[in-house]
Coordinates of N, CA, C and O and ligand atoms in Angstrom, one line a residue:
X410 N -9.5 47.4 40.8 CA -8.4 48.3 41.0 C -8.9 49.7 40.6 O -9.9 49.7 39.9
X411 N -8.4 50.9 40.8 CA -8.6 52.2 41.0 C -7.6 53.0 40.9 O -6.5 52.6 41.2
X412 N -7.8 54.2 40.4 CA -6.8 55.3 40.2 C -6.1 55.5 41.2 O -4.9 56.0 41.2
X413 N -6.5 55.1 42.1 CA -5.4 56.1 43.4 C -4.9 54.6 44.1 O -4.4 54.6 45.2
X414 N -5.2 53.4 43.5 CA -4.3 51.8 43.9 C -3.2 52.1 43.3 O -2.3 51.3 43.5
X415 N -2.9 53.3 42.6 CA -1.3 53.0 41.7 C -0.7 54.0 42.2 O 0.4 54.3 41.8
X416 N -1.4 55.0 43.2 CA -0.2 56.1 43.8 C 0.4 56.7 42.3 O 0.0 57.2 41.2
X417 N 1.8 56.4 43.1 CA 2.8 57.6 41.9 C 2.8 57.0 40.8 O 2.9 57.9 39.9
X418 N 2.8 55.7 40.3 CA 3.0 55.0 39.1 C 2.2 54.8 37.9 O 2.4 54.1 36.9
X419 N 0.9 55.8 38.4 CA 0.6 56.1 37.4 C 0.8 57.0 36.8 O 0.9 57.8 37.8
X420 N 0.9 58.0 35.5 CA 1.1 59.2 34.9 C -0.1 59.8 34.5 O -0.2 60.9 35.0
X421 N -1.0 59.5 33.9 CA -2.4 59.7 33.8 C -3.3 58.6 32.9 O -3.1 57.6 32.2
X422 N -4.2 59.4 33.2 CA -5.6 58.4 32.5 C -5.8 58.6 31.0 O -6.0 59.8 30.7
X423 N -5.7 57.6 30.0 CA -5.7 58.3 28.6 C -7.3 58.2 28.3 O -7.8 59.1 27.6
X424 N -8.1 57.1 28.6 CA -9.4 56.7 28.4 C -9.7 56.4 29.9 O -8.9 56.0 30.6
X425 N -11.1 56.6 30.3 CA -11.5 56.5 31.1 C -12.2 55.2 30.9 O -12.3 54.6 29.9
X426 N -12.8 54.6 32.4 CA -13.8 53.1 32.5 C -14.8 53.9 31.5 O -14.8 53.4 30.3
X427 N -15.8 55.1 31.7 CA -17.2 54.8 31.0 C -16.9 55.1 29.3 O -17.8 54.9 28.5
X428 N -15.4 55.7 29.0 CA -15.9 56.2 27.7 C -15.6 54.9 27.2 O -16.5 54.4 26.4
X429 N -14.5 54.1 27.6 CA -14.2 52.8 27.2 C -15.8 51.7 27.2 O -16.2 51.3 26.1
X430 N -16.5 51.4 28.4 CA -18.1 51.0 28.2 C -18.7 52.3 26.8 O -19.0 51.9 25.7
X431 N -18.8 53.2 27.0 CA -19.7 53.7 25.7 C -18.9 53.7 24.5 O -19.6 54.0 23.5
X432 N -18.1 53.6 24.4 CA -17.2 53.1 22.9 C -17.4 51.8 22.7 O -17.5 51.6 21.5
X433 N -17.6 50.8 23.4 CA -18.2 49.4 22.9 C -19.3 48.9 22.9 O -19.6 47.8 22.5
X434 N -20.3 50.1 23.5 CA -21.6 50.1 23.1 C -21.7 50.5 21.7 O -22.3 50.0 20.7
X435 N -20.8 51.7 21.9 CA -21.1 51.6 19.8 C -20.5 50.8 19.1 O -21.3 50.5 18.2
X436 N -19.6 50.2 19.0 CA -18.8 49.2 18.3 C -19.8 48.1 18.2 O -19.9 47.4 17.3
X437 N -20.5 48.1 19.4 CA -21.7 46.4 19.7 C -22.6 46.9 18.9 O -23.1 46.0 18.3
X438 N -22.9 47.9 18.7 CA -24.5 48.3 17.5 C -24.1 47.8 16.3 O -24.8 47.1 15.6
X439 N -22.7 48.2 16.0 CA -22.6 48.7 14.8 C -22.4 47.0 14.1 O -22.9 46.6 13.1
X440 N -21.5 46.1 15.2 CA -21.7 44.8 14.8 C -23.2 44.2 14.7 O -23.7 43.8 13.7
X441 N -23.7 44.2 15.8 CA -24.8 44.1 15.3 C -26.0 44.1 14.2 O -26.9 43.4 13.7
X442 N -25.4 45.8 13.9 CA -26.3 45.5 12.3 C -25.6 44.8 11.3 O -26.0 44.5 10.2
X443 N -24.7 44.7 11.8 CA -23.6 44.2 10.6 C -23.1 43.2 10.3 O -22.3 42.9 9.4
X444 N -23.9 42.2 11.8 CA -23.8 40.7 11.0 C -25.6 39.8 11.6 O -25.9 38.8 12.3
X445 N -26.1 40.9 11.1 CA -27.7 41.0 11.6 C -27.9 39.0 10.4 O -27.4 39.0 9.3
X446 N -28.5 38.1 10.9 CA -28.9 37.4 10.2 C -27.6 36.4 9.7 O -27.5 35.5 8.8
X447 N -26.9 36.8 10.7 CA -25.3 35.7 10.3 C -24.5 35.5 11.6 O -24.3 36.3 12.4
X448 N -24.1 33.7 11.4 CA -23.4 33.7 12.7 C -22.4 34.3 12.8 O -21.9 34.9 11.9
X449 N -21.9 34.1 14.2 CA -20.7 35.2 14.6 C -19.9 34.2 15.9 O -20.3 33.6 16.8
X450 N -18.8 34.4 15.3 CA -17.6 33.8 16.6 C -16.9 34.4 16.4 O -16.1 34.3 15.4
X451 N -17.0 35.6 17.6 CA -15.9 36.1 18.6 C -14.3 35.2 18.7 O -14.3 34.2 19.3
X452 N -13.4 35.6 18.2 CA -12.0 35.3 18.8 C -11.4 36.2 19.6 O -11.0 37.4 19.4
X453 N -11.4 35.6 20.8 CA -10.2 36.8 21.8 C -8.6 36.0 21.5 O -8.3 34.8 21.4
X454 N -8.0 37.0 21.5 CA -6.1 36.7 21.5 C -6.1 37.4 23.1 O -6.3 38.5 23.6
X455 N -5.7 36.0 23.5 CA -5.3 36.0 25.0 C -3.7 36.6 24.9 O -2.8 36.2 24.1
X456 N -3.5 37.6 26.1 CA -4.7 37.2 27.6 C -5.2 39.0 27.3 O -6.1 39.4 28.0
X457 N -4.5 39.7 26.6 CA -4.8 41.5 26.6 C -6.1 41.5 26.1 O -7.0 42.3 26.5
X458 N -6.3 40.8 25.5 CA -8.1 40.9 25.0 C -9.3 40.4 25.8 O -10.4 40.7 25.6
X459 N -8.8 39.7 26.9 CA -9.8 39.8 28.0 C -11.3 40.9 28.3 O -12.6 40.8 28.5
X460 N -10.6 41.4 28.4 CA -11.6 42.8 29.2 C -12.5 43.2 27.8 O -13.7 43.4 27.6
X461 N -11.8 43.3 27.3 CA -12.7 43.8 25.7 C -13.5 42.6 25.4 O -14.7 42.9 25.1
X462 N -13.3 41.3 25.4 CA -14.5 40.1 25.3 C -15.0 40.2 25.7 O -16.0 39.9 25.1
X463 N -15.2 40.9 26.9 CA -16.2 40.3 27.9 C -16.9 41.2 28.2 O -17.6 41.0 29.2
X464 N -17.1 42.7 27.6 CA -17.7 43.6 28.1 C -18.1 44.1 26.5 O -18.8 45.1 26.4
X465 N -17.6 43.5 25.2 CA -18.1 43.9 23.9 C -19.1 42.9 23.8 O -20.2 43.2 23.4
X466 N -18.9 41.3 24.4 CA -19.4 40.6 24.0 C -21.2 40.4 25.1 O -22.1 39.7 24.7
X467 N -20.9 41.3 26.5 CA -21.8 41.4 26.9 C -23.0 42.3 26.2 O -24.2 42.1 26.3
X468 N -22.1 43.5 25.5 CA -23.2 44.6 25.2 C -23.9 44.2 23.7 O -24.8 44.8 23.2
X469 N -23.0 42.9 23.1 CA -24.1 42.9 21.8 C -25.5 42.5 22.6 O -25.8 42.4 23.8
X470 N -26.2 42.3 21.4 CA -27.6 41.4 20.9 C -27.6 40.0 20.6 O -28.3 39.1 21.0
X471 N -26.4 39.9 19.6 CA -26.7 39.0 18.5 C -25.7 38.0 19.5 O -24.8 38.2 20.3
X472 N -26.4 36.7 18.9 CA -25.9 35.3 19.8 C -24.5 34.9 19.1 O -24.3 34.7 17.9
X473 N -23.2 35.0 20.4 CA -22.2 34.8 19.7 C -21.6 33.9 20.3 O -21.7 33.7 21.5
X474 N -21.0 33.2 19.6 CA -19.7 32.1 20.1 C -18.2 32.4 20.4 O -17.5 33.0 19.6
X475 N -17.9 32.0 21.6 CA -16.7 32.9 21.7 C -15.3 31.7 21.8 O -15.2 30.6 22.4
X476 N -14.6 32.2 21.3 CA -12.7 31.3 21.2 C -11.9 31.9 21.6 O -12.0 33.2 21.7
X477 N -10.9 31.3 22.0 CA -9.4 31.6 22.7 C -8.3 31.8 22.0 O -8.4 30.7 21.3
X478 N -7.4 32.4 21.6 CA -6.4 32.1 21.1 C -4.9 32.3 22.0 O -4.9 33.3 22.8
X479 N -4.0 31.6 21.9 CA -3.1 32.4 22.9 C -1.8 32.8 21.8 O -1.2 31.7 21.5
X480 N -1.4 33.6 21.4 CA 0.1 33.5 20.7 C 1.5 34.1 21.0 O 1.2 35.3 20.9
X481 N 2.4 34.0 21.2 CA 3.7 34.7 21.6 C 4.3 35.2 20.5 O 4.4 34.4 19.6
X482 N 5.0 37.0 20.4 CA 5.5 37.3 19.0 C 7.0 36.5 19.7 O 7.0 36.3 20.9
X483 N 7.8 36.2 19.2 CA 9.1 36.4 18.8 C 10.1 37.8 19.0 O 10.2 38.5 18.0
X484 N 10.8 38.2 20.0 CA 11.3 39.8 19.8 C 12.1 39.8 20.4 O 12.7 38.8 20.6
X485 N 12.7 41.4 21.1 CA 13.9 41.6 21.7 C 13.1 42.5 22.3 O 12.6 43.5 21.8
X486 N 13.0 42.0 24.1 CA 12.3 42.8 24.9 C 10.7 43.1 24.7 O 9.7 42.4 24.8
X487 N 10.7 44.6 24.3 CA 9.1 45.2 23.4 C 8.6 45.3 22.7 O 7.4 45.6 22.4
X488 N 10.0 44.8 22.1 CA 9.5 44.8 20.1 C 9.2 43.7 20.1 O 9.3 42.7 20.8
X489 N 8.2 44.1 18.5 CA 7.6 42.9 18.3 C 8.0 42.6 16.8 O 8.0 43.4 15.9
X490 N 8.5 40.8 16.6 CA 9.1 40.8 15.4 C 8.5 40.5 14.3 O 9.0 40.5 13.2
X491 N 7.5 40.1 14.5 CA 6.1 39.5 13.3 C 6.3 38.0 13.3 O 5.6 37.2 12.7
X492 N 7.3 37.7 14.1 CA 7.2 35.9 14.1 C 6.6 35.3 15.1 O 6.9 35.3 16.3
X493 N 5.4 34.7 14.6 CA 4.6 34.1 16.3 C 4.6 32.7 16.3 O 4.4 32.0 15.3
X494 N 4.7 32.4 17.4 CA 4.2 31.0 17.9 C 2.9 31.0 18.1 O 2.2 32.0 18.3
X495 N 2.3 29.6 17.9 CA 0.6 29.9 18.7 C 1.2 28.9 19.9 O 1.9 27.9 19.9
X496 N 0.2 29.7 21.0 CA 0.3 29.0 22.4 C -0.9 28.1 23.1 O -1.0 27.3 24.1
X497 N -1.7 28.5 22.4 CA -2.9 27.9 22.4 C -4.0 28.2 20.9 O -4.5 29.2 20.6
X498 N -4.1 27.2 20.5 CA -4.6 27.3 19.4 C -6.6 27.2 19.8 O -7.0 26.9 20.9
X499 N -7.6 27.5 18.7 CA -8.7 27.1 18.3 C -9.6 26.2 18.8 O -9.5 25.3 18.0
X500 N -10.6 25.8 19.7 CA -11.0 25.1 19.9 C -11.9 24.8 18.6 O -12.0 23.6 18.2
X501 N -12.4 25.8 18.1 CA -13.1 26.1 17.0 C -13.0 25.4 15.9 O -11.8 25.2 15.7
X502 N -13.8 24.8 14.6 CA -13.7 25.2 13.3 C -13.8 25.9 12.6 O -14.8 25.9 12.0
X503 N -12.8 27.0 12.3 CA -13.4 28.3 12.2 C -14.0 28.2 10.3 O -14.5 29.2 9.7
X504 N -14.0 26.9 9.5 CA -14.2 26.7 8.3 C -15.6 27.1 7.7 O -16.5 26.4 8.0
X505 N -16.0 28.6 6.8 CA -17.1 28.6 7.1 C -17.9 29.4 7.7 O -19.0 29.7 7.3
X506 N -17.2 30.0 8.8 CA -17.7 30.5 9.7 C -17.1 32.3 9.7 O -15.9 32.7 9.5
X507 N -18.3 33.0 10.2 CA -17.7 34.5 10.3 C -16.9 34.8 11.6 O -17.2 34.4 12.8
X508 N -15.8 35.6 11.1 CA -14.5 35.5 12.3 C -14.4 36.8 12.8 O -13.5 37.5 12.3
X509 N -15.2 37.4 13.8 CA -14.4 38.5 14.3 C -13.3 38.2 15.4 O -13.5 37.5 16.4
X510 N -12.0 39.0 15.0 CA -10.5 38.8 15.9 C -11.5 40.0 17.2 O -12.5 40.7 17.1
X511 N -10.9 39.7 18.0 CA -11.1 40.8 19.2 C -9.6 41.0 19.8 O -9.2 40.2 20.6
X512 N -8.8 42.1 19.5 CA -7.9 42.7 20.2 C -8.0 43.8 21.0 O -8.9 44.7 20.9
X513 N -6.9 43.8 22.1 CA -6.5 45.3 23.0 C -6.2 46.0 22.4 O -6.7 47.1 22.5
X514 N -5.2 45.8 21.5 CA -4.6 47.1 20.9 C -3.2 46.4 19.8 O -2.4 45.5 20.0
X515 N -3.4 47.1 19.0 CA -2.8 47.6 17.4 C -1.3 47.8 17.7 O -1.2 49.0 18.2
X516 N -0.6 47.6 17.7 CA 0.8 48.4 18.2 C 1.7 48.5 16.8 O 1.8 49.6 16.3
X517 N 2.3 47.6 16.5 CA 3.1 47.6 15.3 C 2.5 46.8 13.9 O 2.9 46.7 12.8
X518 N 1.1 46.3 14.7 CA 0.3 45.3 13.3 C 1.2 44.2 13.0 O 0.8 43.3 12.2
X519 N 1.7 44.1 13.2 CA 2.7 42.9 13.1 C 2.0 41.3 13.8 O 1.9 40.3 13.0
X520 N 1.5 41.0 15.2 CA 1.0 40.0 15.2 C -0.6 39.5 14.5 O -0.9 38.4 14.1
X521 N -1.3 40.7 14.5 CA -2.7 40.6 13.9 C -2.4 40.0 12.7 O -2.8 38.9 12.4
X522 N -1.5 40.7 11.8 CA -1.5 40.5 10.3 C -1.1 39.1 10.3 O -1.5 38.5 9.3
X523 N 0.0 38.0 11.5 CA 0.2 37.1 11.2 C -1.4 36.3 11.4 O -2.1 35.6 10.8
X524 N -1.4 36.7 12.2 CA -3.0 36.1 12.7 C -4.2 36.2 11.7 O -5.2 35.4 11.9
X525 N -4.2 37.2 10.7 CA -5.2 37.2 10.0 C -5.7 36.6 8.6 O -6.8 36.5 8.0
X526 N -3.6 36.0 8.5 CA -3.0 35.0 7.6 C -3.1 34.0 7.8 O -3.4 33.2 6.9
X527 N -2.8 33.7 9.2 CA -3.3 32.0 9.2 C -4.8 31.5 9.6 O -5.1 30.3 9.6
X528 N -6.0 32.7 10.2 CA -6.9 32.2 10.3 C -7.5 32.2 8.9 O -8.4 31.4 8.7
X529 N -7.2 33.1 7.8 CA -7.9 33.4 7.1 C -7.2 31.7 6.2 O -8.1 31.2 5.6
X530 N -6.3 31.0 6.1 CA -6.1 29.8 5.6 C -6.6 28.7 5.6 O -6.4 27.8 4.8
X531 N -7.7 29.0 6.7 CA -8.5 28.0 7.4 C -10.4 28.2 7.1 O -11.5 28.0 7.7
X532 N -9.8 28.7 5.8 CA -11.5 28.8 5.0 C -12.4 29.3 5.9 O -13.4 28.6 5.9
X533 N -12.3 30.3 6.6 CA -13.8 30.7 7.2 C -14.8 31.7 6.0 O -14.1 32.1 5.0
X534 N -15.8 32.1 6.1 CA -16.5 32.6 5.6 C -16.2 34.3 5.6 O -16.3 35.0 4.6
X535 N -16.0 34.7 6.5 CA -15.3 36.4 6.6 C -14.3 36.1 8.0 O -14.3 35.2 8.9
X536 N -13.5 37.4 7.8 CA -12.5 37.8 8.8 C -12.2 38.9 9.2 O -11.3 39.5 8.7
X537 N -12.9 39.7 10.3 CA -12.6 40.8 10.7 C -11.9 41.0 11.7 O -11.5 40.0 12.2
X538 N -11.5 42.3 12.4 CA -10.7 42.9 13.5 C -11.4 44.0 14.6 O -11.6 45.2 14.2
X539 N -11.6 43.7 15.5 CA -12.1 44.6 16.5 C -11.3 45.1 17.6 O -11.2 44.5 18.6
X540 N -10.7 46.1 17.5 CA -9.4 46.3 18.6 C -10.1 48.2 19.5 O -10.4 49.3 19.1
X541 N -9.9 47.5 20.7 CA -10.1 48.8 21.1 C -9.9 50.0 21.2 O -10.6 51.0 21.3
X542 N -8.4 49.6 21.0 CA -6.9 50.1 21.0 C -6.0 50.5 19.5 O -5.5 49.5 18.9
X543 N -5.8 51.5 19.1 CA -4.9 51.7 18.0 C -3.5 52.3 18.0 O -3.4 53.3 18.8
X544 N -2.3 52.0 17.5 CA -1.5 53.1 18.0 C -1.0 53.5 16.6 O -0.1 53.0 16.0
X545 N -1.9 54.8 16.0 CA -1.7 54.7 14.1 C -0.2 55.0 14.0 O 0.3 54.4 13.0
X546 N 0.8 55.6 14.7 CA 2.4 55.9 14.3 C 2.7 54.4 14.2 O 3.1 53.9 13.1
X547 N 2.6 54.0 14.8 CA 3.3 52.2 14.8 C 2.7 51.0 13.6 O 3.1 49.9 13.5
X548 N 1.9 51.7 13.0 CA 1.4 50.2 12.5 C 2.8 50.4 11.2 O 3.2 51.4 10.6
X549 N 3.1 49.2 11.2 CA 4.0 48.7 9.9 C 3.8 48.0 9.0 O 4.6 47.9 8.1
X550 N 2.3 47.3 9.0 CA 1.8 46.8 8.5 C 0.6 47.1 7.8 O -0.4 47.1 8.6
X551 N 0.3 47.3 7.0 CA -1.2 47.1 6.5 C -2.1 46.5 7.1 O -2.3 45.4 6.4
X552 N -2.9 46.6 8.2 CA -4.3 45.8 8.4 C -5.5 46.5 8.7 O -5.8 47.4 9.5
X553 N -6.2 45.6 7.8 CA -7.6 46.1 7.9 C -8.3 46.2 9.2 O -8.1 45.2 9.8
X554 N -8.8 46.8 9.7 CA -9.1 46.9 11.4 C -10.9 47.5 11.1 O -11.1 48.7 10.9
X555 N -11.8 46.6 11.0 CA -13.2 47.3 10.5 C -13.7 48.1 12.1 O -14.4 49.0 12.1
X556 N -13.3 47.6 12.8 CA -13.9 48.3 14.5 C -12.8 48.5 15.5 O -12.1 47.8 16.2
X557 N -12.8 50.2 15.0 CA -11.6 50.6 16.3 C -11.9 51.2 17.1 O -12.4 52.2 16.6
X558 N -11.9 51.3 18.3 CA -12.0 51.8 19.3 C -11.7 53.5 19.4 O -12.4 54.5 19.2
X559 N -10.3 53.3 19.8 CA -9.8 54.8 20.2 C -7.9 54.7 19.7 O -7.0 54.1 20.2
X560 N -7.9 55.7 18.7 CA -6.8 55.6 18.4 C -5.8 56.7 19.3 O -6.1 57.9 19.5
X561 N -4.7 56.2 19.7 CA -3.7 56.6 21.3 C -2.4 57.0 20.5 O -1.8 56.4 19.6
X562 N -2.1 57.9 21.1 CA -0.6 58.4 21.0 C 0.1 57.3 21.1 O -0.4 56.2 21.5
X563 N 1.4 57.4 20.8 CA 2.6 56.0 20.7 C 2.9 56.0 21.6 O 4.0 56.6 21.6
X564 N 2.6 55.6 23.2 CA 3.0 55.5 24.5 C 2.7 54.4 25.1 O 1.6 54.0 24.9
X565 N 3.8 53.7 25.9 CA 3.0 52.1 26.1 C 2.4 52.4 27.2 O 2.9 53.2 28.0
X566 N 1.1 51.9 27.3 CA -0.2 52.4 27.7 C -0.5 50.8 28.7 O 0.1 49.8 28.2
X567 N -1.3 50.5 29.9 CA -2.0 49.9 30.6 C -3.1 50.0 31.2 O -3.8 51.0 31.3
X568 N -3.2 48.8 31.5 CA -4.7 48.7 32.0 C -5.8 48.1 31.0 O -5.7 47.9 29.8
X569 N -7.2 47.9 32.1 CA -7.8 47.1 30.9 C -7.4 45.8 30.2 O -7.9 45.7 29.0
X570 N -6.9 45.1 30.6 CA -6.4 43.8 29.8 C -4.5 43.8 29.5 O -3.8 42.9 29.2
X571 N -4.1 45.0 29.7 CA -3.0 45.5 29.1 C -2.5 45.5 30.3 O -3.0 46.2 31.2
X572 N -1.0 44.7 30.5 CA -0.4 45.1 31.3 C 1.1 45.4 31.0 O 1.5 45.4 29.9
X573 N 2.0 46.0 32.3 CA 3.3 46.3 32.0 C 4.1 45.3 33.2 O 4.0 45.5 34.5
X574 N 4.9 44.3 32.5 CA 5.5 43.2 33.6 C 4.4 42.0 34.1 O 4.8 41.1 34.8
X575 N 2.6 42.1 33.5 CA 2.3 41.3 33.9 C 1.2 42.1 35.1 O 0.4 41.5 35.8
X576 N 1.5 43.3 35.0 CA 0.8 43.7 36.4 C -0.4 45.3 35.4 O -0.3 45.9 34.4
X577 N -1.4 45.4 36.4 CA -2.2 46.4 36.1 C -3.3 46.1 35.0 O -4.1 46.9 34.6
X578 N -3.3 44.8 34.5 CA -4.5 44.7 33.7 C -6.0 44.5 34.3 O -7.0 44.2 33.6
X579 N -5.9 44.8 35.6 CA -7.2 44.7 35.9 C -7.6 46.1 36.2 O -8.6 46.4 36.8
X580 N -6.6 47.0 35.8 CA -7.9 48.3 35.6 C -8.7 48.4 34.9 O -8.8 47.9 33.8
X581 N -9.5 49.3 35.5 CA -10.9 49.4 34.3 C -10.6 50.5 33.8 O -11.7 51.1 33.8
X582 N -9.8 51.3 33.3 CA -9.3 52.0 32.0 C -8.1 51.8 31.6 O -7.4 50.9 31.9
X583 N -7.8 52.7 31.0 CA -6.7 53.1 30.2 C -5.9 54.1 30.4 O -6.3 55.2 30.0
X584 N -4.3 54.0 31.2 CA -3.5 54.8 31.8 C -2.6 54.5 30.9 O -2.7 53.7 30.0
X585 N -1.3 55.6 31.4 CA -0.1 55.4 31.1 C 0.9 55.6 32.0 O 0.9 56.8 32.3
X586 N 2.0 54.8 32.7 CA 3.0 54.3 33.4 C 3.5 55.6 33.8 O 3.6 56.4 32.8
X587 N 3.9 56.1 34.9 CA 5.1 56.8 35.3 C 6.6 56.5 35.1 O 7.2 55.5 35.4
X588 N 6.9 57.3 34.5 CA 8.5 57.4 33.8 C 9.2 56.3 34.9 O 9.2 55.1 34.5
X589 N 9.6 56.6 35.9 CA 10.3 55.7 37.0 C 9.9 54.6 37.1 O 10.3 54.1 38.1
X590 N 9.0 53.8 36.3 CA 9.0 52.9 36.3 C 10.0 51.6 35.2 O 10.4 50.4 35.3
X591 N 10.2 52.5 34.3 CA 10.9 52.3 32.8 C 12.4 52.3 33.6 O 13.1 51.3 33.5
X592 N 12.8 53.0 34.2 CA 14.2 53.6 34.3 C 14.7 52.3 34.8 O 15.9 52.2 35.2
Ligands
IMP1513 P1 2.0 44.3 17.7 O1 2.4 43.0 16.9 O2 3.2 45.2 17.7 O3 0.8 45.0 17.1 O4 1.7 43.9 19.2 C1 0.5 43.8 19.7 C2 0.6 43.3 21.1 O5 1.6 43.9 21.9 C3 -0.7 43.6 21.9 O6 -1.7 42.6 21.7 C4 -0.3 43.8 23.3 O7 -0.3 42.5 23.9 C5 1.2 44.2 23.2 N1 1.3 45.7 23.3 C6 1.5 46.6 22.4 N2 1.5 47.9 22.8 C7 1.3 47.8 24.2 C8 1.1 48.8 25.2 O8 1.2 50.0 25.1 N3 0.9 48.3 26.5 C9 0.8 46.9 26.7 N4 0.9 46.0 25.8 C10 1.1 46.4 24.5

């Protein structure tokens, strides 16, 4: 998909496809030195973290193992309430083992932080957060987030893994919706 597949419904571009590729080239270095000599399993939280797996996990070096997770918050519409279901759990042991989360984006911190509670219960050896995506007005939560991407104005944003209704996550950047679409 492409900028001009969305006509009027898009408002503009906030991150572009290459800065988004050269922002996880660096984020890929930086893991790389930084679990130089230690294994690594990748967790994606399905399904918005897609695009970021597979294109962070292409640009490392280092040999990684990659997992699924699926979970639903609990809310009223957009909000998100901090109560999750898991929808698909772990194929993984994660006991032991170093845990980078791989998220789209940060919104309220509310589901990571549940997520980082119950993986971290499950004795792995470290637990980190990789999010492409930040939205610093929104976080309510305290979480530690060691690899962020690009921190975004408080606007619900698509593309990239991220969609609005289920539609537009297969752009290869990062837009934000035309008003008329909300109304
Ligand atoms: P949080 O618990 O509020 O941090 O919610 C995070 C999840 O909400 C993300 O993993 C996304 O799936 C979704 N989300 C938050 N903000 C947006 C947005 O601007 N566009 C699309 N999805 C979003």
């Amino acid at each position: 998909m492409e900028e001009k597949d969305l006509g009027a419904d898009l408002a503009s571009v906030l991150v572009t496809a290459e800065q988004i590729q050269d922002k996880l080239a660096e984020l890929a270095a930086r893991i790389d030195e930084d679990y130089q000599g230690r294994d690594l399993l990748l967790v994606g939280v399905l399904r918005g973290a897609v695009m970021v797996m597979a294109d962070l996990a292409r640009t490392l070096h280092h040999p990684v193992e990659m997992d699924w997770m699926a979970v639903s918050s609990y809310g009223s519409g957009t909000k998100s309430s901090g109560v999750v279901r898991i929808l698909k759990d772990l194929d993984t042991d994660v006991a032991g083992r170093n845990v980078l989360v791989v998220e789209d984006i940060i919104d309220t911190g509310l589901t990571l932080s549940w997520l980082l509670t119950n993986l971290s219960s499950r004795g792995p050896a470290s637990v980190e957060v990789c999010a492409l995506l930040r939205k610093p007005d929104m976080i309510r939560v305290d979480v530690p987030v060691r690899y962020v991407g690009f921190d975004i104005p408080n606007e619900f944003v698509i593309g990239y893994g991220l969609d609005y209704a289920q539609k537009y996550r297969n752009l290869p950047f990062v837009g934000t919706l035309a008003p008329h679409l909300y109304a």
